[in-house]
Coordinates of N, CA, C and O in Angstrom, one line a residue:
M1 N 1.1 -1.1 0.0 CA -0.3 -0.2 -0.3 C 1.0 1.4 0.2 O 2.1 1.2 0.8
Q2 N 0.3 2.1 -1.1 CA 1.4 3.6 -0.8 C 1.0 4.7 -0.1 O -0.4 4.7 0.5
Q3 N 1.7 5.1 0.3 CA 1.6 6.2 1.3 C 1.3 7.2 0.2 O 1.4 7.7 -0.7
G4 N -0.3 8.3 1.0 CA -1.0 9.1 0.0 C 0.3 10.5 0.0 O 1.1 10.7 1.2
S5 N 0.0 11.4 0.1 CA 1.1 12.8 -0.5 C 0.1 13.9 0.5 O -0.8 13.4 0.5
G6 N 1.0 14.5 1.9 CA 0.5 15.9 2.2 C 0.3 16.7 1.3 O 0.6 16.8 0.4
F7 N -0.9 18.1 2.2 CA -1.0 19.1 0.9 C 1.0 20.0 1.0 O 0.4 21.0 0.2
L8 N 1.4 20.1 2.3 CA 2.6 20.4 2.8 C 4.1 19.9 0.9 O 3.9 18.6 1.0
T9 N 4.2 20.3 0.1 CA 5.8 20.5 0.4 C 6.5 20.1 1.1 O 7.1 20.5 2.2
P10 N 7.8 19.2 0.8 CA 8.8 19.1 1.8 C 9.3 20.3 2.4 O 9.8 21.0 3.2
R11 N 9.7 21.5 1.5 CA 10.4 22.6 1.6 C 9.1 23.6 2.8 O 9.8 24.5 3.6
Q12 N 8.0 23.2 2.2 CA 7.1 23.9 2.7 C 7.1 22.9 4.3 O 6.7 24.1 5.1
R13 N 7.3 22.2 3.7 CA 7.0 21.5 6.0 C 8.1 21.7 6.5 O 7.8 22.3 8.3
R14 N 9.5 22.3 6.5 CA 10.8 22.3 7.1 C 10.1 23.8 7.5 O 10.7 23.9 8.7
L15 N 9.7 24.2 6.4 CA 9.6 25.7 6.7 C 8.8 26.0 7.9 O 8.5 27.0 8.8
A16 N 8.0 25.6 8.0 CA 6.6 25.2 8.8 C 6.8 25.3 9.8 O 6.7 25.3 11.6
W17 N 7.8 23.8 10.2 CA 8.4 23.6 11.8 C 9.3 24.5 12.5 O 9.4 24.9 13.4
L18 N 10.1 25.3 10.7 CA 11.0 25.8 11.6 C 9.9 27.1 12.0 O 10.4 28.0 13.0
G19 N 9.5 27.5 11.9 CA 8.0 28.7 11.9 C 7.9 28.4 13.6 O 8.0 29.0 13.7
F20 N 7.5 26.9 13.7 CA 7.1 26.1 14.6 C 7.4 26.9 15.7 O 7.3 27.3 17.5
L21 N 9.3 26.4 15.8 CA 10.1 26.4 16.2 C 10.4 28.0 16.6 O 10.7 28.1 18.4
L22 N 10.4 28.3 16.1 CA 10.8 30.1 16.3 C 9.6 30.8 17.4 O 9.9 31.8 18.2
A23 N 8.6 30.0 17.1 CA 7.5 31.2 17.8 C 7.1 30.6 19.2 O 6.5 31.8 19.9
A24 N 7.0 29.3 19.4 CA 7.4 28.2 20.0 C 9.0 28.9 20.8 O 8.0 28.8 22.9
A25 N 10.0 29.5 21.1 CA 11.0 29.6 21.6 C 10.7 30.9 21.8 O 11.0 31.8 23.5
Q26 N 10.0 31.6 20.9 CA 10.3 33.0 21.4 C 8.7 33.9 22.4 O 8.9 34.3 23.0
A27 N 7.8 32.6 22.7 CA 6.7 33.3 23.3 C 6.9 33.3 25.0 O 6.9 33.4 25.9
P28 N 7.8 32.6 25.6 CA 8.6 32.5 27.1 C 9.2 33.8 27.1 O 9.6 33.8 28.3
V29 N 10.8 33.8 25.5 CA 11.1 35.1 26.1 C 10.1 36.1 25.6 O 10.7 36.8 27.1
A30 N 8.7 36.5 25.9 CA 8.1 37.4 25.2 C 7.9 37.9 26.8 O 7.5 39.2 26.5
A31 N 7.3 36.6 26.7 CA 6.2 36.5 28.4 C 8.1 37.3 29.8 O 6.6 37.6 30.6
K32 N 8.2 36.9 29.8 CA 9.5 37.4 30.5 C 9.9 38.6 30.7 O 10.3 39.0 31.5
L33 N 9.9 39.1 29.3 CA 10.5 41.0 28.7 C 9.1 41.5 28.7 O 9.3 43.2 28.9
A34 N 8.0 41.5 28.6 CA 7.0 42.8 28.0 C 5.7 42.4 29.6 O 5.8 41.0 30.1
A35 N 5.3 43.0 30.2 CA 4.8 43.6 31.0 C 3.0 42.9 30.1 O 2.5 42.6 31.0
D36 N 2.4 43.1 29.3 CA 1.6 42.7 29.1 C 1.2 41.3 28.5 O 2.3 40.4 28.1
G37 N 0.7 41.1 27.5 CA 0.0 39.8 27.7 C 0.6 39.8 25.7 O -0.1 39.1 25.3
S38 N 1.3 40.0 25.0 CA 1.4 40.0 23.6 C 2.3 39.4 23.8 O 2.7 38.7 22.8
W39 N 2.6 38.3 24.4 CA 3.6 37.0 24.2 C 2.7 36.1 23.7 O 2.4 35.0 23.5
L40 N 0.9 36.0 24.4 CA -0.3 35.2 23.7 C 0.1 35.1 21.8 O -0.3 34.2 22.1
F41 N 0.2 35.9 21.3 CA 0.7 36.4 19.7 C 1.4 34.9 19.9 O 1.0 34.9 18.7
S42 N 2.4 34.7 20.0 CA 3.2 33.9 19.6 C 2.5 32.6 19.9 O 3.9 31.2 19.5
L43 N 2.5 32.4 21.4 CA 2.0 30.9 21.3 C 0.8 30.6 20.4 O 0.7 28.8 20.1
V44 N -1.1 31.6 20.1 CA -0.8 31.2 19.5 C -0.9 31.3 17.7 O -1.3 30.4 17.2
V45 N 0.1 31.9 17.1 CA 0.7 31.8 15.9 C 1.5 30.4 16.0 O 1.1 29.5 15.4
A46 N 2.4 29.9 17.3 CA 2.6 28.7 17.8 C 1.6 27.3 17.5 O 1.7 26.0 16.4
L47 N 0.8 27.4 18.0 CA -0.2 26.6 17.5 C -1.2 25.6 16.1 O -1.7 25.1 16.1
M48 N -1.0 27.4 16.0 CA -1.3 27.3 14.2 C -1.2 26.8 13.7 O -0.8 26.2 12.5
V49 N 0.2 26.9 13.7 CA 1.6 26.6 12.8 C 2.0 24.7 12.8 O 1.3 24.0 11.9
A50 N 1.5 24.1 14.5 CA 1.1 22.9 14.7 C 0.4 22.5 14.5 O 0.9 21.2 13.5
T51 N -0.7 23.3 14.5 CA -2.1 22.8 13.5 C -2.3 22.4 12.3 O -2.6 20.8 12.2
V52 N -1.6 22.9 11.1 CA -1.1 22.7 10.2 C -0.6 21.5 9.9 O -0.2 20.5 9.0
I53 N 0.7 21.3 10.7 CA 2.0 20.5 10.7 C 1.2 19.1 11.4 O 1.5 17.9 10.2
I54 N 0.9 18.7 11.9 CA 0.0 17.6 12.2 C -1.3 17.9 11.3 O -1.6 16.0 11.2
A55 N -2.1 17.9 10.6 CA -3.3 18.0 9.3 C -2.1 17.6 8.3 O -3.2 16.4 7.9
D56 N -1.1 18.2 7.9 CA -0.8 17.4 6.6 C -0.2 15.9 6.9 O -0.2 14.9 6.2
D57 N 0.9 15.8 7.8 CA 1.0 14.4 8.5 C -0.1 13.4 8.6 O 0.2 12.8 8.1
A58 N -1.2 13.5 9.6 CA -2.1 12.8 9.0 C -3.0 12.6 7.0 O -3.3 12.0 7.1
R59 N -2.8 13.5 6.5 CA -3.1 13.1 5.2 C -1.6 12.6 5.0 O -1.8 11.4 4.0
R60 N -0.7 12.7 4.8 CA 0.4 11.5 4.5 C 0.8 10.2 4.8 O 0.6 9.5 4.1
R61 N 0.2 10.2 6.2 CA -0.1 8.6 6.5 C -1.2 7.7 6.3 O -1.9 6.5 6.6
R62 N -2.6 8.6 5.1 CA -3.8 7.8 4.8 C -3.3 7.0 3.7 O -2.4 8.2 2.9
P63 N -3.7 6.1 3.2 CA -3.7 5.5 2.4 C -3.8 6.4 0.7 O -4.2 6.8 0.5
A64 N -3.3 5.9 -0.4 CA -3.2 6.5 -1.0 C -4.4 7.4 -1.7 O -5.6 7.3 -2.7
D65 N -5.0 5.2 -1.7 CA -6.2 4.4 -2.2 C -7.5 5.3 -1.9 O -8.6 5.4 -2.1
D66 N -7.3 5.8 -0.7 CA -8.4 6.2 0.2 C -9.2 7.9 0.2 O -10.2 8.8 0.5
T67 N -7.5 8.5 -1.0 CA -7.8 10.2 -1.7 C -9.3 10.2 -1.8 O -9.7 9.7 -2.7
P68 N -10.0 11.3 -1.4 CA -11.0 12.3 -2.4 C -11.3 12.0 -3.5 O -9.9 12.9 -3.8

């Protein structure tokens, strides 16, 4: 059985991982340095990018003949 392909290209997937790691690392730093709640924006962006990576991973794991 052949694996399905995701909607992200390998380059886009690497950039998504890089964006996730940078946003996730920036959130605690911003929380430490900023007095307001602006660090939550970094956390929300990291969670959104993680959702895209998880969705792409789930689509890649689906068998190729199951795709609509």
